[in-house]
Structure formats: structure tokens, C-alpha cells
C-alpha positions as a Python dict, from the first residue, in 0.01 Angstrom:
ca = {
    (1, 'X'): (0, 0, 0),
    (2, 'X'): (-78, -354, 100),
    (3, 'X'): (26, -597, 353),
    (4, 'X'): (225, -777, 94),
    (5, 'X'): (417, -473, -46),
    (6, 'X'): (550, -409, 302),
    (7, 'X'): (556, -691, 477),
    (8, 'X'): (867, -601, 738),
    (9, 'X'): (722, -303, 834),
    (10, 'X'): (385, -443, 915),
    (11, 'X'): (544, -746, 1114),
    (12, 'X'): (853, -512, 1302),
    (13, 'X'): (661, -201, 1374),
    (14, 'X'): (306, -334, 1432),
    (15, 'X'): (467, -571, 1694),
    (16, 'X'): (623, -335, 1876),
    (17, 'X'): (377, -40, 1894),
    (18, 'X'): (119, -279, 1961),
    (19, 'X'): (349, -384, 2260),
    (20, 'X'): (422, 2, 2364),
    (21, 'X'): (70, 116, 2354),
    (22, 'X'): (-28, -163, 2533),
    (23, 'X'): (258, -160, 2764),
    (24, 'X'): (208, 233, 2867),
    (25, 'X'): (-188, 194, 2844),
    (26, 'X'): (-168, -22, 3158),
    (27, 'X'): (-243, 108, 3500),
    (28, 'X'): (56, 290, 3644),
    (29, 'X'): (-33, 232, 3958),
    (30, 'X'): (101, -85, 3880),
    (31, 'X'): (423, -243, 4052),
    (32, 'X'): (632, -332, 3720),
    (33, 'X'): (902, -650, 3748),
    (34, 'X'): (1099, -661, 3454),
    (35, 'X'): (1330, -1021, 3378),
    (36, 'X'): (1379, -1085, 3044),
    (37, 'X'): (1737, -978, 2980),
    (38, 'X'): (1814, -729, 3294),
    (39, 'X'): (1645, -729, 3548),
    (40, 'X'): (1441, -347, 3686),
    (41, 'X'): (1174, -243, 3909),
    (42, 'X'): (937, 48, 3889),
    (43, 'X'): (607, 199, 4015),
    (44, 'X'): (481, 475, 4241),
    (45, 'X'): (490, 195, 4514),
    (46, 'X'): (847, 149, 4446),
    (47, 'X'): (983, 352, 4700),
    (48, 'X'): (1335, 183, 4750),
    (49, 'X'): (1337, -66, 4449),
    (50, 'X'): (1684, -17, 4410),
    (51, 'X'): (1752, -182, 4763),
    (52, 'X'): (1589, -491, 4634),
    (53, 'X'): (1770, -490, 4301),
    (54, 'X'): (2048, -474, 4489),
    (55, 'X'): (1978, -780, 4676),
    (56, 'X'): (1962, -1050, 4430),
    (57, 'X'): (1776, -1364, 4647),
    (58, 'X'): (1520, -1117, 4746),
    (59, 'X'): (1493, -1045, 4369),
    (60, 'X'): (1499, -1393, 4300),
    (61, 'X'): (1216, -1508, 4528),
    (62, 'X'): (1027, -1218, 4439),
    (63, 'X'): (1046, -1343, 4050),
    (64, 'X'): (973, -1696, 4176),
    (65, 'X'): (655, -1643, 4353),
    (66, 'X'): (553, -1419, 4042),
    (67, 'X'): (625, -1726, 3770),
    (68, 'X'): (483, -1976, 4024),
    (69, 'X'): (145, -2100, 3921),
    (70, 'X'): (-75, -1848, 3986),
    (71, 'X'): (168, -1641, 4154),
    (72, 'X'): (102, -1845, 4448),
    (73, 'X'): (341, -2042, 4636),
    (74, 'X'): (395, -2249, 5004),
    (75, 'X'): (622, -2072, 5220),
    (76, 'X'): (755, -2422, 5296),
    (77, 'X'): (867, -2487, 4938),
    (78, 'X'): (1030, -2093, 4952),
    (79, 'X'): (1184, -2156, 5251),
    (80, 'X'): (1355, -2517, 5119),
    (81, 'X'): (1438, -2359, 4828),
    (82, 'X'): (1632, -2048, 4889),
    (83, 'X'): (1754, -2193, 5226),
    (84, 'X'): (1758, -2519, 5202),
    (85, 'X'): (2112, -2558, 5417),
    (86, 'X'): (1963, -2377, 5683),
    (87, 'X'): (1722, -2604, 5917),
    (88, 'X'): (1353, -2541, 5918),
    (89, 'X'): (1343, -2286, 6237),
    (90, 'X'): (1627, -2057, 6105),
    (91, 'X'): (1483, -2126, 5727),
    (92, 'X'): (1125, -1995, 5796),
    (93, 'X'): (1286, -1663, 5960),
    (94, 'X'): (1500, -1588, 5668),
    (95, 'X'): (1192, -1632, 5486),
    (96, 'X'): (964, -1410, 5707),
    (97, 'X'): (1308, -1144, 5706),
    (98, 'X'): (1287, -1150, 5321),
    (99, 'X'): (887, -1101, 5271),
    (100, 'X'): (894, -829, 5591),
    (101, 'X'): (1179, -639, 5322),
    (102, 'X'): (939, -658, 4979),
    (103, 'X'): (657, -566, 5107),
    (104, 'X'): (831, -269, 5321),
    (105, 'X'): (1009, -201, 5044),
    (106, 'X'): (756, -188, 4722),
    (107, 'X'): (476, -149, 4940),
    (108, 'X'): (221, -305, 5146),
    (109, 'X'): (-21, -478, 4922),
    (110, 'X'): (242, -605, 4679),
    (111, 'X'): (112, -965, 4877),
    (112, 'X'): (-248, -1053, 4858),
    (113, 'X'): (-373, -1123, 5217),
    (114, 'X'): (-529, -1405, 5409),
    (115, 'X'): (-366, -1674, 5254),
    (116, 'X'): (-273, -1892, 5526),
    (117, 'X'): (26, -2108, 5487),
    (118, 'X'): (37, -1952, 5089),
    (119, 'X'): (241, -1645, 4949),
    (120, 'X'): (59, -1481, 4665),
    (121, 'X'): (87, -1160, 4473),
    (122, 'X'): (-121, -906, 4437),
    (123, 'X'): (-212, -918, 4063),
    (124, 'X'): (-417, -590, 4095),
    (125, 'X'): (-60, -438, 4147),
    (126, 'X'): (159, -628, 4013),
    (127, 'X'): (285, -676, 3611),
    (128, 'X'): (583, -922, 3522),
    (129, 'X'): (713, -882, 3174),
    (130, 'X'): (765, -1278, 3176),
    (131, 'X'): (402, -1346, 3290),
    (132, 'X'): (283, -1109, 3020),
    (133, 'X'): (474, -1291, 2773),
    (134, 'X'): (363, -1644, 2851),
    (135, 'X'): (-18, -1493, 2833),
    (136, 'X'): (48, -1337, 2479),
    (137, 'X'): (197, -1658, 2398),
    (138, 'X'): (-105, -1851, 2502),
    (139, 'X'): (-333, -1640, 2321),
    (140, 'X'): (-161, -1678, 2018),
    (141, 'X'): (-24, -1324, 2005),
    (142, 'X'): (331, -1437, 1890),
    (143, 'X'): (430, -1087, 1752),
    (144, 'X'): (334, -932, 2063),
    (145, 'X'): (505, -1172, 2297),
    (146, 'X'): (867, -1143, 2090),
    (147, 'X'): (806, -751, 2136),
    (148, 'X'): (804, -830, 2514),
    (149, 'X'): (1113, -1088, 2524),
    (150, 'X'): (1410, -853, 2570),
    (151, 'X'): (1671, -1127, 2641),
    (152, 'X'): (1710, -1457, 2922),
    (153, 'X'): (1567, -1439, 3232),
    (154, 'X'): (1739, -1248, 3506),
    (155, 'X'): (2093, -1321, 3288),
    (156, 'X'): (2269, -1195, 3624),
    (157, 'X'): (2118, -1395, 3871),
    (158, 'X'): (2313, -1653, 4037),
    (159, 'X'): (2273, -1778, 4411),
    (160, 'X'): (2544, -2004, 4489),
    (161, 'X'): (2375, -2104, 4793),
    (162, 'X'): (2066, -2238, 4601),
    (163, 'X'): (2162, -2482, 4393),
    (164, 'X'): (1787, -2605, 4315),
    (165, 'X'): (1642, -2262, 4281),
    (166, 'X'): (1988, -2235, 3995),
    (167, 'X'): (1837, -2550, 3800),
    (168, 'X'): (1476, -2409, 3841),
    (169, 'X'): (1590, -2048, 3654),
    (170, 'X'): (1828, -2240, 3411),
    (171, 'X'): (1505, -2489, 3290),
    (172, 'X'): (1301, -2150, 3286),
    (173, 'X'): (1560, -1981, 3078),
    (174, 'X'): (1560, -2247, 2838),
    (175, 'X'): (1194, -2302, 2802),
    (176, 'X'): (1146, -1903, 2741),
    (177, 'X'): (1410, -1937, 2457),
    (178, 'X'): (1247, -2199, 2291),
    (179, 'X'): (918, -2070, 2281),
    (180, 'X'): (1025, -1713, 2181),
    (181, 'X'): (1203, -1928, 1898),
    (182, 'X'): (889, -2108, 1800),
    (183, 'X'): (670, -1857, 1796),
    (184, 'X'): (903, -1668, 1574),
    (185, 'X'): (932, -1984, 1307),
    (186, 'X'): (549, -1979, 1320),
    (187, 'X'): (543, -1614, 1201),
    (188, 'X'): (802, -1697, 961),
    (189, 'X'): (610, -2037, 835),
    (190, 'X'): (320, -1763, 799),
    (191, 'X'): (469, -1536, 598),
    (192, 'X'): (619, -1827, 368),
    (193, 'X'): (280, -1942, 299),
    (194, 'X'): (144, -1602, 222),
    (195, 'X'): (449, -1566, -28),
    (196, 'X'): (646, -1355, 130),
    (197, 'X'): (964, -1417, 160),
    (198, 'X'): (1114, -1092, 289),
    (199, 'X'): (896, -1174, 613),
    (200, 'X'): (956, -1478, 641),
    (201, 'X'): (1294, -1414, 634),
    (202, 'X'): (1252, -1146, 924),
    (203, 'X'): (1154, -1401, 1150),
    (204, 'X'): (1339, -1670, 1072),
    (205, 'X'): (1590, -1447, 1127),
    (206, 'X'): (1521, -1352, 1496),
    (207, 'X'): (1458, -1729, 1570),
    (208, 'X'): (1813, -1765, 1481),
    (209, 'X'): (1921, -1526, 1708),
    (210, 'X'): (1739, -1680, 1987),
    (211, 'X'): (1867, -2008, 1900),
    (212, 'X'): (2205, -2016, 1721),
    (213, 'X'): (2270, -2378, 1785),
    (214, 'X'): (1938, -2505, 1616),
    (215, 'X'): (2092, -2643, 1271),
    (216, 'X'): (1711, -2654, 1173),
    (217, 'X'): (1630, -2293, 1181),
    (218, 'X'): (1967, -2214, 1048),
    (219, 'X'): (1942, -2465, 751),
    (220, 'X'): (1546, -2277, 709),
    (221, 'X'): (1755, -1973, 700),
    (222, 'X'): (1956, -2088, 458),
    (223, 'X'): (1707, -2211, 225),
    (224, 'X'): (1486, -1856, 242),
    (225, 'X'): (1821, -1667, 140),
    (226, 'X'): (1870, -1904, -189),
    (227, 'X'): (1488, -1875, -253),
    (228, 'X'): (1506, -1484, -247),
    (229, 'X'): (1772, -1486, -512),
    (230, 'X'): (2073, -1433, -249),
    (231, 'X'): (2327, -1755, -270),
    (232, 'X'): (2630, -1627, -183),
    (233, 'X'): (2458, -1507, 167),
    (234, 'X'): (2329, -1861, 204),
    (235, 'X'): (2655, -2060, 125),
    (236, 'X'): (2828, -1783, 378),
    (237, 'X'): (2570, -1888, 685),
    (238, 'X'): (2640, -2226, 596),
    (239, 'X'): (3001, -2171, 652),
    (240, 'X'): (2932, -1968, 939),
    (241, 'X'): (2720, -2259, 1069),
    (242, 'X'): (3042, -2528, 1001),
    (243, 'X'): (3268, -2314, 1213),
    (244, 'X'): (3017, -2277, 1494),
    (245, 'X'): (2942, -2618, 1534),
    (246, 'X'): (3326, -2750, 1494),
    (247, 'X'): (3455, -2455, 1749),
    (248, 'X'): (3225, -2501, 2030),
    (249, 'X'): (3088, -2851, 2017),
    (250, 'X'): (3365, -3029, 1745),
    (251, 'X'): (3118, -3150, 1522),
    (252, 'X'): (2997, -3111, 1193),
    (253, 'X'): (2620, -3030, 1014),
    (254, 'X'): (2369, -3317, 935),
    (255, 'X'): (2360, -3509, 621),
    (256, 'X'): (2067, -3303, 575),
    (257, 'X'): (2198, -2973, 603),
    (258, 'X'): (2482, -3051, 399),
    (259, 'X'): (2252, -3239, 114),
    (260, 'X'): (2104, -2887, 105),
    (261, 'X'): (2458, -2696, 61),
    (262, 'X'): (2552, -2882, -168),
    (263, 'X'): (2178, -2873, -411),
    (264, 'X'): (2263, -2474, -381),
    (265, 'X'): (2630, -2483, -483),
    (266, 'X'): (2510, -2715, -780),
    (267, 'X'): (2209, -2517, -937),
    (268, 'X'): (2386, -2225, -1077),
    (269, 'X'): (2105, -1985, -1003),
    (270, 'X'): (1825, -1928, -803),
    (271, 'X'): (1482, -2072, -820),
    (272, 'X'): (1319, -1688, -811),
    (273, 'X'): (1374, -1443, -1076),
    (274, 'X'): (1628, -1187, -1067),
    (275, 'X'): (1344, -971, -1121),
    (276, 'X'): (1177, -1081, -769),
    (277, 'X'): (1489, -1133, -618),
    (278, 'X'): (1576, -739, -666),
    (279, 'X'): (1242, -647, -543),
    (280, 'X'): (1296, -826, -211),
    (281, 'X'): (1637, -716, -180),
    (282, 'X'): (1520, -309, -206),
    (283, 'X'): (1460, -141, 124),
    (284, 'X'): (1107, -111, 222),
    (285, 'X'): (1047, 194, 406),
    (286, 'X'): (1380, 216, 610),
    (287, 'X'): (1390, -149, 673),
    (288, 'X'): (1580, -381, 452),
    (289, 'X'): (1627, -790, 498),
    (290, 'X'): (1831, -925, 314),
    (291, 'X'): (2217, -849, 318),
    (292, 'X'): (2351, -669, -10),
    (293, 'X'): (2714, -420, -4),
    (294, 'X'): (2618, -47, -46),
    (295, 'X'): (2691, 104, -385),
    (296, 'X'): (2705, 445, -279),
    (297, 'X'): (2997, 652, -180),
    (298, 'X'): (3106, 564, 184),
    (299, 'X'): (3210, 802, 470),
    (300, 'X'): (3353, 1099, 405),
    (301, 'X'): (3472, 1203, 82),
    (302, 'X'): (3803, 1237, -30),
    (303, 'X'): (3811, 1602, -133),
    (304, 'X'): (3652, 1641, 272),
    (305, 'X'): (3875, 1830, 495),
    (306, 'X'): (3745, 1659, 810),
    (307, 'X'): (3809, 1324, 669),
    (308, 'X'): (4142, 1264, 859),
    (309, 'X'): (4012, 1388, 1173),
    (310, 'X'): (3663, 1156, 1152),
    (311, 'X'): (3933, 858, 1045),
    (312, 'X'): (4180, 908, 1384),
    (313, 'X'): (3925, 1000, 1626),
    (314, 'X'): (3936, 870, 1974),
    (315, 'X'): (3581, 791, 1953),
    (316, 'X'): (3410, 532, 1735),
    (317, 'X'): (3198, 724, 1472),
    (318, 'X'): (3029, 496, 1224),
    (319, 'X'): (2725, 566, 941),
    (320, 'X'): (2474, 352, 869),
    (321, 'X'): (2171, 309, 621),
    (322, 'X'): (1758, 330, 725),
    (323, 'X'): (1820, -65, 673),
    (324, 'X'): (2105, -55, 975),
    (325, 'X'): (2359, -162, 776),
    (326, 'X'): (2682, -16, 785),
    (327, 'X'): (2850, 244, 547),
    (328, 'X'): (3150, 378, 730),
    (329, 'X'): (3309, 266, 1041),
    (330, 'X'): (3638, 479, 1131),
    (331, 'X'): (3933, 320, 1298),
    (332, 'X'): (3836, 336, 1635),
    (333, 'X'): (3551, 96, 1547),
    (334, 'X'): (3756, -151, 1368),
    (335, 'X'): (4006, -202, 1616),
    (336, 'X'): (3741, -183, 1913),
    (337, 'X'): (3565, -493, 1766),
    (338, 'X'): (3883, -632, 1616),
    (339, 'X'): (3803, -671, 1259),
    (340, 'X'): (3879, -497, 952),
    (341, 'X'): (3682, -231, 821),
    (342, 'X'): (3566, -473, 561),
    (343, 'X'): (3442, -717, 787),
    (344, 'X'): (3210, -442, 903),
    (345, 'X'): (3093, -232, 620),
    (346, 'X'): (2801, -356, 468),
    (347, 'X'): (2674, -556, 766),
    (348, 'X'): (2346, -521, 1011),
    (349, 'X'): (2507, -302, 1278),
    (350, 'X'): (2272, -560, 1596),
    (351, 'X'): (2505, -853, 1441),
    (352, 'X'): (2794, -720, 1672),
    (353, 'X'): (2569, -620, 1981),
    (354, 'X'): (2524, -892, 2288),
    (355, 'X'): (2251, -1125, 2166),
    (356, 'X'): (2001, -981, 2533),
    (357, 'X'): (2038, -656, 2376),
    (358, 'X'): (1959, -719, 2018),
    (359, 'X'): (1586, -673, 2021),
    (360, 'X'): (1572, -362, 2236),
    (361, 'X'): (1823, -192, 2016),
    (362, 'X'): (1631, -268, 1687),
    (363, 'X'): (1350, -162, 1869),
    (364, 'X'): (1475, 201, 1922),
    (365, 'X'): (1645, 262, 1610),
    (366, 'X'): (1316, 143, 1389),
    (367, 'X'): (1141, 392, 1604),
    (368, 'X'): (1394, 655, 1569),
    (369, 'X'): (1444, 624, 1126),
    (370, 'X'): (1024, 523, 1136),
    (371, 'X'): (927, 824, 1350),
    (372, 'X'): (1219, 1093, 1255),
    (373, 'X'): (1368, 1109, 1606),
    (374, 'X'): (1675, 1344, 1539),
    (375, 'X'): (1863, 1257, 1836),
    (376, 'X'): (1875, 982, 2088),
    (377, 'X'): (2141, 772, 2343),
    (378, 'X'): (2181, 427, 2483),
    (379, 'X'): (2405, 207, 2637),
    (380, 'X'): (2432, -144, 2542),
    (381, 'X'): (2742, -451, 2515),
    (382, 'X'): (2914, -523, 2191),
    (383, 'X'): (3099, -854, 2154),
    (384, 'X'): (3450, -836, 2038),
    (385, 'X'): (3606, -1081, 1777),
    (386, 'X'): (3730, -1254, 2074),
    (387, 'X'): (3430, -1259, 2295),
    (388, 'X'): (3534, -995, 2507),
    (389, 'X'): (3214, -790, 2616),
    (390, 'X'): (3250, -378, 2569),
    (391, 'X'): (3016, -132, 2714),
    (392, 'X'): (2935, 183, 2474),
    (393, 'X'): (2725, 442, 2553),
    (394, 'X'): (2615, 587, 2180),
    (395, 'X'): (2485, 900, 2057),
    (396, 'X'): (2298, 841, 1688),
    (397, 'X'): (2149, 1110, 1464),
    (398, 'X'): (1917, 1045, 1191),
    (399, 'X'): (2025, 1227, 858),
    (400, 'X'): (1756, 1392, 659),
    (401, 'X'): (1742, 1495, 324),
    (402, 'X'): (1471, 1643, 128),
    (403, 'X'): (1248, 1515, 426),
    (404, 'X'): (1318, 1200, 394),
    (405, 'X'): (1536, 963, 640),
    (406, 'X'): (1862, 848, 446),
    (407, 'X'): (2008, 677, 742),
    (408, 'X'): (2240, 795, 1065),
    (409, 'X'): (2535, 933, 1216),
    (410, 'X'): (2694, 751, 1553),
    (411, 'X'): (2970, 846, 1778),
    (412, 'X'): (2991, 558, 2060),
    (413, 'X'): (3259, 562, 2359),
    (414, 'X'): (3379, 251, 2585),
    (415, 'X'): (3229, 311, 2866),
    (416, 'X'): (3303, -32, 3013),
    (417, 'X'): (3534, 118, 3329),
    (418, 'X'): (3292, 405, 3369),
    (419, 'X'): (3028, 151, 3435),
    (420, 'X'): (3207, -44, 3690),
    (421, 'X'): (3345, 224, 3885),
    (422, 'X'): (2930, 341, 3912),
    (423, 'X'): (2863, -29, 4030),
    (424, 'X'): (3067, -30, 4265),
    (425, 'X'): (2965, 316, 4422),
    (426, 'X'): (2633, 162, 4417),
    (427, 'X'): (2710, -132, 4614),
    (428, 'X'): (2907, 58, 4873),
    (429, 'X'): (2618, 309, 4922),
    (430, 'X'): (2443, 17, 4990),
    (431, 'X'): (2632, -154, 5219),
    (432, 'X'): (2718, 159, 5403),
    (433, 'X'): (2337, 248, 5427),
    (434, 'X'): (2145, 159, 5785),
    (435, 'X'): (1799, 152, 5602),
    (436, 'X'): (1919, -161, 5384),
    (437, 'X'): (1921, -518, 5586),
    (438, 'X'): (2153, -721, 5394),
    (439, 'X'): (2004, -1064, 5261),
    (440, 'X'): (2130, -1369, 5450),
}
């Protein structure tokens, strides 16, 4: 089979096991910083990392020095910058406190030495999944560096007491986005000029995620969806691009966009045959692109005598197909995410999970249908019709017939209280701790 007669699965799953194998190839005697959408620490080194997760300036100088320019940086300009209301003498001890904790913490040589007046890292044993992405980036590796970009950087950091290191991250966060968004219009600009719409529609796709108030990738979204034969999707994202716009900023699209609407609504049909437009529209090996309602029976049957207990569960149990679009959502679900069930059925199940989440989620499940993982469990935030932010922890299974994947089975619980009453343990084991110097 060629590139072009499977186009998502060559740009989803070569991206990200090109990303794992490098990712686990690498030296594991490496200290491992991880910042793009949660922050985590890990390495043989990393004796007590959860003491410095717990402490977030320590965290936050420690990812400072690592996106400084060649992880080097003064200690004057760290000591101004995550003290700056304290005077130079009790500035520089607070500093010399918070280095003394890292390197007793993750080890030794996690600073190179001899550097005078400098702090640098060690880059023999140290890896920062934000450096690594800026390097793929620069090499051109654009598939690569979207498999490493898991969400903002360090979404939960927040130092009141730093006001300038709070506009440094918040210009950092912003930059990431829009090169993660650019270098997934580039794939997508690719694809379009190799004729394939399907990919191109992939990545235009994920730039839109990254970037949900660019009307340009939206309106490029829009016009791949009419060019692969599907106009009723594209007049819906335009609508869905109208409210957006008038709810959070009370505005409305460009003359442009809306010249582009309104060409669509006009031409009764679409410029591809129906004949290409079905072909693009059929799933291709467990991954499908475009949006389309299942024909097939949904959920249990009728004559099934388990249906009324699946329907009333407690839990949310939902079914999906190898495209990850739903079939069946119960009651549970629909009220959880406060829709109806028809609001659900039929769309990509990673439209209702937190946007920092989104890409490590399709990551696991394309590995799960691709490689025929029976079983597996995560934990991720959905977002509720009104915004509210619910924690489930989900167990999926892949169903299997005649050896072939035909999509999964999910049972998901809130685990939202569960998780807070675990933070806060965490915290007061901390605090209650006399190995852990609180930061200053």
C-alpha cells in the first residue's frame, strides 16, 4: 500500500513511534524534565523529585535555566527574577537555598561546574521535553516535534510573587503554541499539495486545536471539509466559529471568511466527486478523518437483557469505532457532559477532553486499536457543556472480531474528589516532612 492510500496512518503513527523509539532509545541515565502540559520529573538521579514538584519556584527556576540560552544563565538575573522584592543580600541566599535543594535533590551533577558567576545544566544528564521540541522544530522535524508537544508549558505554574518571571512563561506559552500550530499547517499545506486531502485535513485539524481563535486555520478547515465532499461539516464549523467569536470576544468572522460561507452555501455540491469524496470519508486502517453518523446498530440491542442495566448505570460506559467516534454513550455520560445523547453519538470522543490532554489521549488509543492492546487505563479532564472541568479515570477494551479491531468498550468514573483528597494528602506529607525545606 502506498503513502497516498494511507496517508493518516503514515502521518499519526509514524510521528509518534518515531517520537517513542526515540524518546526510550535515549540514555536513561538521563535526568528527564517534562513541561508541556503537566509538569513530571524522572531518572535514576531522581531520588526525591517529588519534593521539587512539589515546590513550584524551585520547579520554575529549574525550567528557566533549562529554556535559557544554552541552559545557561547569571545568578544575578535568577536572583532578580524569582526574588526580585527581596534586596540583593537576602535575594542571592534564596537563590543559593534553591540550587543547594536541586542539586541535593536530583543529584549532584544536574549543574555543570566551574562556571563562575553562571548557572548551567548539565546537558550530559539532563533532557527537557520543551528543549527537544524546539530542536526538532529547528531541524525541520515538524511531525516529530507535535509528537513531543503534550499541552502549554507548566499549565499550573503560577508565582504570584514573580510577576516578571509570570510574563516570561506566558510569552513562552504563547510562542510554543504558535509554532506547534505552524508546523502543523506546514504538514497540512504538504499533504494538500501532494493531493491528499484526508492528511491535510489531519493536520489542519490539530492546528485548530492548538489555536481555536485563529479564523485563518479555521476558515482552511473549512475549505478542506467542502473540498472532500463534506458541506454540511463545513457550514457546521462555520457556525461553530460565529458563536465562538461572538461569546468570548463579541465579534463576528472577516469579510473573508464569510465570502467563503457563503460561495459553499451557494454551489449546491462539492467541487470533488462523490466518488472521491466516499473514498476519503472510509476509515483507513482504524483511523478515520472526516466526521460522518454511524449506520450501524448502536449500543446494545433491543432484544439484550443487559440493555437496561448498561442504560442506568452509575458509571459512564460508552462504545466507540477504530475511528474514535462515538456509537453509544449511556446516561451517565450524557448528563456528566451535559448534552444529549445526540450531541454525542457520532462525534470524535478527544472533542470533549481538555485541549492539554488531547494529543496524549489520541496517542494511546491509536496505539491501543493499531497494536491490539486489549486492555488499558488513564486519567484525563473532560470539559462539561458549561466549562466545568471533570476528572475520569477510564478503563477501555478493544473489541475484536474475526481478528480484526472493530472498535472499543469504556467504562469511565468521576474521579474529580478522589483526586483532590490525594492532593491534598500529598501536600500535607510534605509539609509535615523534616527532609523537605519549604521554598521561600
Amino acid at each position: 500500500m502506498s503513502l497516498q492510500d494511507q496517508p493518516v496512518v503514515y502521518t499519526v503513527a509514524n510521528c509518534l513511534q518515531r517520537f517513542f523509539r526515540r524518546f526510550h532509545a535515549s540514555d536513561n541515565r538521563l535526568l528527564r524534565l517534562s513541561t508541556l502540559g503537566r509538569a513530571a520529573l524522572s531518572g535514576p538521579a531522581a531520588a526525591d523529585v517529588h519534593a521539587v514538584l512539589a515546590q513550584p519556584k524551585r520547579l520554575a527556576l529549574l525550567a528557566y535555566i533549562a529554556l535559557s540560552p544554552g541552559q545557561c544563565v547569571t545568578r544575578e538575573r535568577l536572583a532578580s527574577l524569582f526574588w526580585e522584592e527581596a534586596d540583593d543580600r537576602n535575594a542571592r541566599g534564596a537563590l543559593r537555598k534553591a540550587l543547594h535543594f536541586l542539586r541535593e535533590r536530583l543529584g549532584a551533577h544536574i549543574f555543570a561546574k566551574d562556571q563562575g558567576s553562571d548557572v548551567k545544566l548539565n546537558s550530559s544528564h539532563f533532557w527537557c521535553d520543551a528543549v527537544a521540541f524546539r530542536q526538532e522544530m529547528d531541524a525541520g522535524n515538524y511531525e516529530t516535534a507535535l509528537g513531543i508537544y503534550q499541552g502549554d508549558l507548566l499549565p499550573e505554574c503560577w508565582l504570584e510573587d514573580a510577576p516578571e518571571f509570570e510574563r516570561w512563561i506566558e510569552r513562552q506559552r504563547e510562542d510554543l503554541r504558535e509554532s506547534v500550530s505552524a508546523a502543523a499547517l506546514k504538514l497540512s499545506e504538504a499533504e494538500f499539495r501532494n493531493e491528499n486531502i484526508a492528511g491535510a485535513m489531519f493536520w489542519a485539524g490539530r492546528a485548530e486545536v492548538l489555536s481555536p481563535y485563529n479564523e485563518q486555520i479555521t476558515a482552511r478547515v473549512i475549505t478542506l471539509l467542502d473540498a472532500a465532499g463534506d458541506r454540511s461539516a463545513a457550514l457546521r464549523k462555520y457556525s461553530e466559529l460565529v458563536t465562538r467569536l461572538k461569546k468570548d470576544f463579541d465579534t463576528e468572522p472577516s469579510p473573508e471568511t464569510a465570502e467563503l460561507i457563503e460561495a459553499i452555501k451557494v454551489r449546491k455540491t462539492s467541487t470533488m466527486s462523490e466518488r472521491e469524496a466516499r473514498k476519503l470519508r472510509t476509515p483507513v486502517a482504524g483511523v478515520r478523518v472526516l466526521p460522518e453518523v454511524p449506520s450501524g446498530p448502536i449500543g446494545p440491542t433491543t432484544g439484550d437483557p443487559l440493555q437496561r442495566l448498561v442504560e442506568d448505570a452509575v458509571d459512564i460506559i460508552f462504545t466507540a469505532d477504530t475511528g474514535g467516534y462515538f456509537t453509544y454513550a449511556n446516561k451517565a455520560g450524557a448528563t456528566l457532559l451535559g448534552l444529549r445523547k445526540s450531541e454525542i453519538i457520532g462525534r470524535l470522543f478527544v472533542d470533549f477532553i481538555r485541549p492539554d490532554f488531547r494529543i496524549e489521549a489520541v496517542a494511546l488509543y491509536l496505539r491501543q486499536v493499531q497494536h491490539g492492546i486489549r486492555e488499558t487505563y488513564f486519567e484525563f479532564p473532560v470539559v462539561t457543556r458549561d466549562g466545568k472541568t471533570v476528572w475520569l479515570g477510564q478503563h477501555v477494551r478493544l473489541r475484536v472480531e474475526n481478528g480484526k479491531s472493530t472498535g472499543i468498550e469504556a467504562i469511565a468514573r468521576d474521579i474529580t474528589a478522589i483526586r483532590k483528597l490525594l492532593r491534598a494528602a500529598d501536600r500535607l506529607a510534605l509539609v509535615e516532612s523534616p527532609k523537605i525545606e519549604l521554598a521561600r
